[in-house]
PDB file of C-alpha atoms in Angstrom:
ATOM      1  CA  MET R   1       0.028  -0.072  -0.011  1.00 97.00           C
ATOM      2  CA  ILE R   2       1.023   3.569  -0.684  1.00 98.00           C
ATOM      3  CA  ASP R   3       0.022   6.523   1.570  1.00 98.00           C
ATOM      4  CA  LEU R   4      -0.047   9.595  -0.592  1.00 98.00           C
ATOM      5  CA  HIS R   5      -0.843  12.043   2.310  1.00 98.00           C
ATOM      6  CA  CYS R   6       1.207  11.893   5.501  1.00 98.00           C
ATOM      7  CA  HIS R   7       2.824  14.565   7.691  1.00 97.00           C
ATOM      8  CA  LEU R   8       5.971  12.486   8.422  1.00 98.00           C
ATOM      9  CA  LEU R   9       8.758  15.031   8.242  1.00 98.00           C
ATOM     10  CA  PRO R  10       9.776  16.299  11.736  1.00 98.00           C
ATOM     11  CA  GLY R  11       9.563  19.903  12.809  1.00 96.00           C
ATOM     12  CA  LEU R  12       8.073  21.339   9.559  1.00 96.00           C
ATOM     13  CA  ASP R  13       4.406  21.696  10.386  1.00 96.00           C
ATOM     14  CA  ASP R  14       1.816  20.297  12.847  1.00 95.00           C
ATOM     15  CA  GLY R  15       3.245  16.793  12.369  1.00 95.00           C
ATOM     16  CA  PRO R  16       6.007  15.094  14.505  1.00 97.00           C
ATOM     17  CA  ALA R  17       8.010  17.577  16.488  1.00 96.00           C
ATOM     18  CA  ASP R  18      11.211  15.579  16.400  1.00 98.00           C
ATOM     19  CA  LEU R  19      12.939  12.560  14.832  1.00 98.00           C
ATOM     20  CA  GLU R  20      11.926  10.147  17.555  1.00 98.00           C
ATOM     21  CA  ALA R  21       8.220  11.013  16.951  1.00 97.00           C
ATOM     22  CA  THR R  22       8.743  10.616  13.171  1.00 98.00           C
ATOM     23  CA  PHE R  23      10.287   7.174  13.867  1.00 98.00           C
ATOM     24  CA  GLU R  24       7.314   6.164  15.888  1.00 97.00           C
ATOM     25  CA  LEU R  25       4.936   7.131  13.099  1.00 98.00           C
ATOM     26  CA  ALA R  26       7.063   5.385  10.498  1.00 98.00           C
ATOM     27  CA  ARG R  27       7.099   2.181  12.534  1.00 98.00           C
ATOM     28  CA  ALA R  28       3.297   2.452  12.899  1.00 97.00           C
ATOM     29  CA  GLN R  29       2.958   2.882   9.132  1.00 97.00           C
ATOM     30  CA  VAL R  30       5.055  -0.301   8.532  1.00 98.00           C
ATOM     31  CA  SER R  31       2.961  -2.161  11.121  1.00 97.00           C
ATOM     32  CA  ALA R  32      -0.203  -1.110   9.325  1.00 96.00           C
ATOM     33  CA  GLY R  33       1.021  -2.648   6.099  1.00 97.00           C
ATOM     34  CA  VAL R  34       2.114   0.542   4.334  1.00 98.00           C
ATOM     35  CA  GLU R  35       5.195   0.225   2.058  1.00 98.00           C
ATOM     36  CA  LYS R  36       5.683   3.735   0.766  1.00 98.00           C
ATOM     37  CA  VAL R  37       4.732   7.141   2.230  1.00 98.00           C
ATOM     38  CA  LEU R  38       4.658  10.538   0.543  1.00 98.00           C
ATOM     39  CA  CYS R  39       5.988  13.197   2.916  1.00 98.00           C
ATOM     40  CA  THR R  40       3.414  16.004   2.494  1.00 98.00           C
ATOM     41  CA  PRO R  41       4.073  18.879   4.881  1.00 98.00           C
ATOM     42  CA  HIS R  42       1.695  21.907   4.683  1.00 98.00           C
ATOM     43  CA  VAL R  43       2.721  24.565   2.193  1.00 98.00           C
ATOM     44  CA  ASN R  44       0.636  27.610   3.022  1.00 96.00           C
ATOM     45  CA  HIS R  45       1.035  31.132   4.418  1.00 95.00           C
ATOM     46  CA  GLY R  46       1.378  29.730   7.920  1.00 95.00           C
ATOM     47  CA  TYR R  47       4.553  27.882   7.121  1.00 97.00           C
ATOM     48  CA  PRO R  48       6.596  30.218   4.897  1.00 96.00           C
ATOM     49  CA  ALA R  49       9.819  28.116   5.353  1.00 96.00           C
ATOM     50  CA  ASN R  50       8.219  25.075   3.689  1.00 98.00           C
ATOM     51  CA  VAL R  51       9.474  25.443   0.161  1.00 98.00           C
ATOM     52  CA  SER R  52      10.404  22.682  -2.263  1.00 98.00           C
ATOM     53  CA  THR R  53      14.146  22.739  -1.671  1.00 98.00           C
ATOM     54  CA  ALA R  54      13.677  22.385   2.131  1.00 98.00           C
ATOM     55  CA  ILE R  55      11.087  19.596   1.769  1.00 98.00           C
ATOM     56  CA  ILE R  56      13.327  17.626  -0.625  1.00 98.00           C
ATOM     57  CA  GLN R  57      16.332  17.996   1.554  1.00 98.00           C
ATOM     58  CA  ARG R  58      14.538  16.991   4.694  1.00 98.00           C
ATOM     59  CA  THR R  59      13.041  13.905   2.834  1.00 98.00           C
ATOM     60  CA  GLN R  60      16.457  12.819   1.637  1.00 98.00           C
ATOM     61  CA  ALA R  61      17.844  13.196   5.245  1.00 98.00           C
ATOM     62  CA  LEU R  62      14.962  11.234   6.667  1.00 98.00           C
ATOM     63  CA  ARG R  63      15.443   8.526   4.105  1.00 98.00           C
ATOM     64  CA  ARG R  64      18.939   8.011   5.362  1.00 98.00           C
ATOM     65  CA  SER R  65      17.810   8.099   8.952  1.00 98.00           C
ATOM     66  CA  LEU R  66      15.129   5.513   8.409  1.00 98.00           C
ATOM     67  CA  HIS R  67      17.686   3.299   6.775  1.00 98.00           C
ATOM     68  CA  GLU R  68      20.057   3.675   9.663  1.00 98.00           C
ATOM     69  CA  ALA R  69      17.281   2.910  12.115  1.00 98.00           C
ATOM     70  CA  GLY R  70      16.342  -0.259  10.270  1.00 98.00           C
ATOM     71  CA  ILE R  71      12.719   1.044   9.441  1.00 98.00           C
ATOM     72  CA  PRO R  72      11.796  -0.526   6.094  1.00 98.00           C
ATOM     73  CA  LEU R  73       9.602   2.357   4.894  1.00 98.00           C
ATOM     74  CA  ARG R  74      10.131   3.908   1.479  1.00 98.00           C
ATOM     75  CA  ILE R  75       9.486   7.647   1.279  1.00 98.00           C
ATOM     76  CA  GLN R  76       9.187  10.311  -1.377  1.00 98.00           C
ATOM     77  CA  ALA R  77       8.772  14.070  -1.181  1.00 98.00           C
ATOM     78  CA  GLY R  78       5.496  15.836  -1.854  1.00 98.00           C
ATOM     79  CA  ALA R  79       3.432  18.521  -0.234  1.00 98.00           C
ATOM     80  CA  GLU R  80      -0.083  19.562   0.868  1.00 98.00           C
ATOM     81  CA  VAL R  81      -0.494  22.839  -0.830  1.00 98.00           C
ATOM     82  CA  ALA R  82      -3.242  25.402   0.028  1.00 96.00           C
ATOM     83  CA  VAL R  83      -5.158  26.737  -2.909  1.00 94.00           C
ATOM     84  CA  THR R  84      -4.353  30.342  -2.011  1.00 92.00           C
ATOM     85  CA  LYS R  85      -0.630  29.491  -1.928  1.00 95.00           C
ATOM     86  CA  ALA R  86      -0.655  27.346  -5.077  1.00 96.00           C
ATOM     87  CA  VAL R  87      -1.922  30.096  -7.282  1.00 94.00           C
ATOM     88  CA  GLU R  88       0.865  32.436  -6.135  1.00 96.00           C
ATOM     89  CA  LEU R  89       3.790  29.940  -6.909  1.00 98.00           C
ATOM     90  CA  ASP R  90       5.407  29.603 -10.282  1.00 97.00           C
ATOM     91  CA  ASP R  91       5.232  26.410 -12.290  1.00 98.00           C
ATOM     92  CA  THR R  92       8.791  25.334 -11.409  1.00 98.00           C
ATOM     93  CA  GLU R  93       8.099  25.467  -7.710  1.00 98.00           C
ATOM     94  CA  LEU R  94       4.805  23.689  -8.068  1.00 98.00           C
ATOM     95  CA  GLU R  95       6.362  20.914 -10.098  1.00 98.00           C
ATOM     96  CA  LEU R  96       8.893  20.315  -7.342  1.00 98.00           C
ATOM     97  CA  LEU R  97       5.995  20.102  -4.849  1.00 98.00           C
ATOM     98  CA  HIS R  98       4.189  17.420  -6.911  1.00 98.00           C
ATOM     99  CA  LEU R  99       3.775  13.957  -5.343  1.00 98.00           C
ATOM    100  CA  GLY R 100       7.052  12.170  -6.089  1.00 97.00           C
ATOM    101  CA  ALA R 101       8.103  12.770  -9.655  1.00 90.00           C
ATOM    102  CA  GLY R 102       4.607  12.494 -11.050  1.00 96.00           C
ATOM    103  CA  PRO R 103       2.301  15.170 -12.399  1.00 98.00           C
ATOM    104  CA  TRP R 104      -0.075  15.278  -9.372  1.00 98.00           C
ATOM    105  CA  LEU R 105      -0.336  18.166  -6.945  1.00 98.00           C
ATOM    106  CA  LEU R 106      -1.954  17.444  -3.547  1.00 98.00           C
ATOM    107  CA  LEU R 107      -4.194  20.526  -3.167  1.00 98.00           C
ATOM    108  CA  GLU R 108      -5.715  21.199   0.224  1.00 95.00           C
ATOM    109  CA  ALA R 109      -9.489  21.602  -0.120  1.00 80.00           C
ATOM    110  CA  PRO R 110     -10.545  24.680   1.832  1.00 80.00           C
ATOM    111  CA  LEU R 111     -12.415  23.988   5.034  1.00 75.00           C
ATOM    112  CA  SER R 112     -14.460  27.204   4.875  1.00 74.00           C
ATOM    113  CA  THR R 113     -18.051  27.423   3.748  1.00 73.00           C
ATOM    114  CA  ASP R 114     -17.269  30.064   1.134  1.00 80.00           C
ATOM    115  CA  PHE R 115     -14.431  30.096  -1.433  1.00 83.00           C
ATOM    116  CA  PRO R 116     -15.209  32.102  -4.535  1.00 82.00           C
ATOM    117  CA  GLN R 117     -14.078  30.754  -7.935  1.00 89.00           C
ATOM    118  CA  LEU R 118     -12.580  27.567  -6.598  1.00 93.00           C
ATOM    119  CA  ASP R 119     -13.485  25.772  -9.758  1.00 93.00           C
ATOM    120  CA  GLY R 120     -11.790  28.462 -11.805  1.00 95.00           C
ATOM    121  CA  LEU R 121      -8.623  28.360  -9.677  1.00 95.00           C
ATOM    122  CA  VAL R 122      -8.430  24.541 -10.034  1.00 96.00           C
ATOM    123  CA  ALA R 123      -9.020  24.775 -13.747  1.00 97.00           C
ATOM    124  CA  GLY R 124      -6.231  27.338 -14.029  1.00 97.00           C
ATOM    125  CA  LEU R 125      -3.799  25.037 -12.234  1.00 97.00           C
ATOM    126  CA  ARG R 126      -4.681  22.219 -14.385  1.00 97.00           C
ATOM    127  CA  ALA R 127      -4.319  24.337 -17.513  1.00 97.00           C
ATOM    128  CA  ARG R 128      -0.734  25.117 -16.361  1.00 97.00           C
ATOM    129  CA  GLY R 129       0.045  21.344 -16.442  1.00 97.00           C
ATOM    130  CA  HIS R 130      -0.651  20.347 -12.810  1.00 98.00           C
ATOM    131  CA  GLU R 131      -2.963  17.452 -12.182  1.00 98.00           C
ATOM    132  CA  ILE R 132      -4.985  18.100  -9.056  1.00 98.00           C
ATOM    133  CA  LEU R 133      -5.626  15.616  -6.245  1.00 98.00           C
ATOM    134  CA  LEU R 134      -7.987  17.262  -3.719  1.00 98.00           C
ATOM    135  CA  ALA R 135      -7.016  16.555  -0.101  1.00 98.00           C
ATOM    136  CA  HIS R 136      -9.836  15.465   2.202  1.00 97.00           C
ATOM    137  CA  PRO R 137     -12.765  17.142   0.339  1.00 96.00           C
ATOM    138  CA  GLU R 138     -15.093  15.244   2.616  1.00 97.00           C
ATOM    139  CA  ARG R 139     -14.163  17.646   5.382  1.00 95.00           C
ATOM    140  CA  CYS R 140     -14.787  20.639   3.259  1.00 93.00           C
ATOM    141  CA  ALA R 141     -17.932  22.633   4.351  1.00 92.00           C
ATOM    142  CA  LEU R 142     -18.121  24.233   0.993  1.00 93.00           C
ATOM    143  CA  PHE R 143     -18.628  20.849  -0.661  1.00 95.00           C
ATOM    144  CA  HIS R 144     -21.161  19.889   2.102  1.00 94.00           C
ATOM    145  CA  ARG R 145     -23.168  22.962   1.085  1.00 93.00           C
ATOM    146  CA  ASP R 146     -22.625  22.533  -2.678  1.00 93.00           C
ATOM    147  CA  PRO R 147     -21.833  18.805  -3.489  1.00 96.00           C
ATOM    148  CA  ALA R 148     -22.325  19.534  -7.202  1.00 96.00           C
ATOM    149  CA  LEU R 149     -19.220  21.736  -7.029  1.00 95.00           C
ATOM    150  CA  LEU R 150     -17.076  18.769  -6.012  1.00 96.00           C
ATOM    151  CA  ALA R 151     -18.739  16.452  -8.572  1.00 97.00           C
ATOM    152  CA  GLY R 152     -18.027  19.072 -11.223  1.00 97.00           C
ATOM    153  CA  LEU R 153     -14.356  19.433 -10.259  1.00 97.00           C
ATOM    154  CA  ILE R 154     -13.933  15.699 -10.568  1.00 97.00           C
ATOM    155  CA  ALA R 155     -15.902  15.472 -13.816  1.00 97.00           C
ATOM    156  CA  ARG R 156     -13.491  18.003 -15.312  1.00 97.00           C
ATOM    157  CA  GLY R 157     -10.378  16.019 -14.373  1.00 97.00           C
ATOM    158  CA  ALA R 158      -9.535  16.554 -10.708  1.00 98.00           C
ATOM    159  CA  ALA R 159      -9.275  13.533  -8.363  1.00 98.00           C
ATOM    160  CA  ALA R 160     -10.284  13.110  -4.670  1.00 98.00           C
ATOM    161  CA  GLN R 161      -8.357  11.803  -1.730  1.00 98.00           C
ATOM    162  CA  VAL R 162     -10.540  10.825   1.286  1.00 98.00           C
ATOM    163  CA  THR R 163      -8.911  10.339   4.724  1.00 97.00           C
ATOM    164  CA  ALA R 164      -9.386   6.741   5.821  1.00 97.00           C
ATOM    165  CA  THR R 165     -10.660   7.554   9.285  1.00 97.00           C
ATOM    166  CA  SER R 166     -13.248   9.899   7.889  1.00 97.00           C
ATOM    167  CA  LEU R 167     -15.075   6.740   6.876  1.00 97.00           C
ATOM    168  CA  THR R 168     -15.059   5.463  10.469  1.00 96.00           C
ATOM    169  CA  GLY R 169     -16.498   8.568  12.056  1.00 96.00           C
ATOM    170  CA  ASP R 170     -13.330  10.156  13.506  1.00 94.00           C
ATOM    171  CA  PHE R 171     -14.238  13.519  12.121  1.00 95.00           C
ATOM    172  CA  GLY R 172     -17.873  13.270  12.986  1.00 96.00           C
ATOM    173  CA  ARG R 173     -21.099  11.911  11.492  1.00 97.00           C
ATOM    174  CA  THR R 174     -21.429  14.692   8.835  1.00 97.00           C
ATOM    175  CA  VAL R 175     -18.013  14.008   7.506  1.00 97.00           C
ATOM    176  CA  GLU R 176     -18.594  10.300   7.643  1.00 98.00           C
ATOM    177  CA  ARG R 177     -21.923  10.568   5.728  1.00 98.00           C
ATOM    178  CA  PHE R 178     -20.373  12.784   3.114  1.00 98.00           C
ATOM    179  CA  ALA R 179     -17.352  10.496   2.619  1.00 98.00           C
ATOM    180  CA  ARG R 180     -19.613   7.486   2.280  1.00 97.00           C
ATOM    181  CA  SER R 181     -21.809   9.306  -0.247  1.00 97.00           C
ATOM    182  CA  MET R 182     -18.657  10.110  -2.268  1.00 97.00           C
ATOM    183  CA  VAL R 183     -17.896   6.307  -2.285  1.00 97.00           C
ATOM    184  CA  GLU R 184     -21.450   5.555  -3.440  1.00 95.00           C
ATOM    185  CA  ASP R 185     -21.161   8.179  -6.247  1.00 96.00           C
ATOM    186  CA  GLY R 186     -17.778   6.910  -7.436  1.00 95.00           C
ATOM    187  CA  LEU R 187     -15.984  10.135  -6.528  1.00 97.00           C
ATOM    188  CA  VAL R 188     -13.195   8.582  -4.506  1.00 98.00           C
ATOM    189  CA  HIS R 189      -9.798   7.901  -6.102  1.00 98.00           C
ATOM    190  CA  VAL R 190      -7.339   7.748  -3.229  1.00 98.00           C
ATOM    191  CA  ILE R 191      -7.583   6.721   0.457  1.00 98.00           C
ATOM    192  CA  ALA R 192      -4.751   8.168   2.504  1.00 98.00           C
ATOM    193  CA  SER R 193      -4.038   8.566   6.250  1.00 97.00           C
ATOM    194  CA  ASP R 194      -3.347  12.229   6.632  1.00 97.00           C
ATOM    195  CA  ALA R 195      -1.402  10.951   9.678  1.00 97.00           C
ATOM    196  CA  HIS R 196       0.211  13.603  11.846  1.00 96.00           C
ATOM    197  CA  SER R 197       1.623  11.213  14.565  1.00 95.00           C
ATOM    198  CA  ALA R 198       1.462   7.605  15.670  1.00 92.00           C
ATOM    199  CA  ARG R 199      -1.590   8.566  17.856  1.00 84.00           C
ATOM    200  CA  ARG R 200      -3.103  11.799  16.676  1.00 75.00           C
ATOM    201  CA  ARG R 201      -4.633  11.175  13.273  1.00 78.00           C
ATOM    202  CA  GLY R 202      -2.567   7.991  13.245  1.00 83.00           C
ATOM    203  CA  PRO R 203      -1.710   5.881  10.254  1.00 92.00           C
ATOM    204  CA  GLY R 204      -3.693   3.022   8.813  1.00 91.00           C
ATOM    205  CA  LEU R 205      -5.467   2.329   5.556  1.00 96.00           C
ATOM    206  CA  ALA R 206      -6.591  -1.163   5.316  1.00 96.00           C
ATOM    207  CA  GLY R 207      -7.754  -1.265   8.918  1.00 95.00           C
ATOM    208  CA  PRO R 208     -10.163   1.742   8.740  1.00 96.00           C
ATOM    209  CA  LEU R 209     -11.456   0.546   5.395  1.00 97.00           C
ATOM    210  CA  THR R 210     -12.203  -2.891   6.822  1.00 97.00           C
ATOM    211  CA  GLU R 211     -13.885  -1.294   9.867  1.00 96.00           C
ATOM    212  CA  ALA R 212     -15.925   0.721   7.563  1.00 96.00           C
ATOM    213  CA  GLY R 213     -17.011  -2.258   5.424  1.00 96.00           C
ATOM    214  CA  LEU R 214     -15.152  -0.888   2.428  1.00 96.00           C
ATOM    215  CA  ASP R 215     -12.196  -3.281   2.183  1.00 95.00           C
ATOM    216  CA  TRP R 216     -13.027  -3.858  -1.481  1.00 96.00           C
ATOM    217  CA  LEU R 217     -11.605  -0.308  -2.099  1.00 96.00           C
ATOM    218  CA  THR R 218      -8.174  -1.083  -0.632  1.00 97.00           C
ATOM    219  CA  ASP R 219      -6.445  -2.387  -3.783  1.00 97.00           C
ATOM    220  CA  TYR R 220      -7.795   0.387  -5.928  1.00 98.00           C
ATOM    221  CA  ALA R 221      -7.531   3.466  -3.684  1.00 98.00           C
ATOM    222  CA  CYS R 222      -4.443   2.486  -1.623  1.00 98.00           C
ATOM    223  CA  ALA R 223      -2.326   0.773  -4.325  1.00 98.00           C
ATOM    224  CA  ALA R 224      -3.448   0.959  -7.991  1.00 98.00           C
ATOM    225  CA  VAL R 225      -4.337   4.680  -8.200  1.00 98.00           C
ATOM    226  CA  PRO R 226      -1.514   5.940  -6.029  1.00 98.00           C
ATOM    227  CA  GLY R 227       0.987   3.827  -8.058  1.00 98.00           C
ATOM    228  CA  ALA R 228      -0.319   5.244 -11.280  1.00 98.00           C
ATOM    229  CA  MET R 229      -0.248   8.777 -10.013  1.00 98.00           C
ATOM    230  CA  LEU R 230       3.393   8.435  -9.001  1.00 98.00           C
ATOM    231  CA  ALA R 231       4.290   6.827 -12.306  1.00 97.00           C
ATOM    232  CA  GLY R 232       2.444   9.483 -14.361  1.00 97.00           C
ATOM    233  CA  GLU R 233       0.189   6.820 -15.870  1.00 97.00           C
ATOM    234  CA  SER R 234      -3.498   6.897 -16.612  1.00 96.00           C
ATOM    235  CA  LEU R 235      -5.624   6.173 -13.629  1.00 97.00           C
ATOM    236  CA  PRO R 236      -7.311   2.696 -13.587  1.00 96.00           C
ATOM    237  CA  GLY R 237     -11.071   2.443 -13.675  1.00 92.00           C
ATOM    238  CA  ALA R 238     -12.952   2.350 -10.460  1.00 89.00           C
ATOM    239  CA  PRO R 239     -14.176  -1.052  -9.202  1.00 90.00           C
ATOM    240  CA  GLU R 240     -17.913  -1.701  -9.244  1.00 88.00           C
ATOM    241  CA  LEU R 241     -19.737  -1.240  -5.973  1.00 86.00           C
ATOM    242  CA  PRO R 242     -20.445  -4.685  -4.422  1.00 86.00           C
ATOM    243  CA  ARG R 243     -24.123  -5.603  -4.580  1.00 72.00           C
ATOM    244  CA  LYS R 244     -24.327  -6.213  -0.898  1.00 57.00           C
ATOM    245  CA  ARG R 245     -22.455  -3.148   0.378  1.00 51.00           C
ATOM    246  CA  ARG R 246     -22.637  -1.844   3.919  1.00 46.00           C
ATOM    247  CA  ARG R 247     -24.351   1.594   4.017  1.00 48.00           C
ATOM    248  CA  PHE R 248     -24.060   4.210   6.679  1.00 46.00           C
ATOM    249  CA  GLY R 249     -25.738   3.164   9.858  1.00 43.00           C
ATOM    250  CA  ARG R 250     -26.176  -0.475   8.960  1.00 38.00           C
ATOM    251  CA  GLY R 251     -24.390  -3.669   9.654  1.00 36.00           C
TER     252      GLY R 251
END
């Protein structure tokens, strides 16, 4: 399994404060069956030091540290980029913030209820050559109020990453219901952990999906699609919904 959204790098944002906490999170990822993690610190106006060169250098240093510590977790550099920050950056910087060496940019869906012209901003980024993977849209109040906006963004080429524990109620019933409706409507491409530590927003992909009765999504959303994104390949088609699927509030 590949976790495309994880705050693994120490001391860069609201993820692990130090290397020991990063090691704890990395070991938890391995225990949960994850083989590769994309290091995706926040890139927004609150963390001005988080630029591509710093993220890449810190990822390289962490790769060496994990090897020395005997932790068999493969990592690559990436970022979780706020929309307001992304539109200010030039294409060279944005390309260096892509997930791995692929064409996909992890764009943080705004959590506010109002964000004018979001569809135009996403379209503009895509026109500049950046494929857009929306981070945790199920937690976005704007999409709760206007689900057609999210469906339209995806219909026009964006992809959606849902946090695994959103599907088990960790972010509340509203988020869980919306995340499950996205699954029902075929709007989910990637399941990731968005882990910030071994305990707070901890790692795990297959476990939460099994708990949610959605284990049939694991190969597609935790392996096939992430692998294709990192390789710059066409995304595989979504699996058919099982006939006897567990719906919210049942089973």
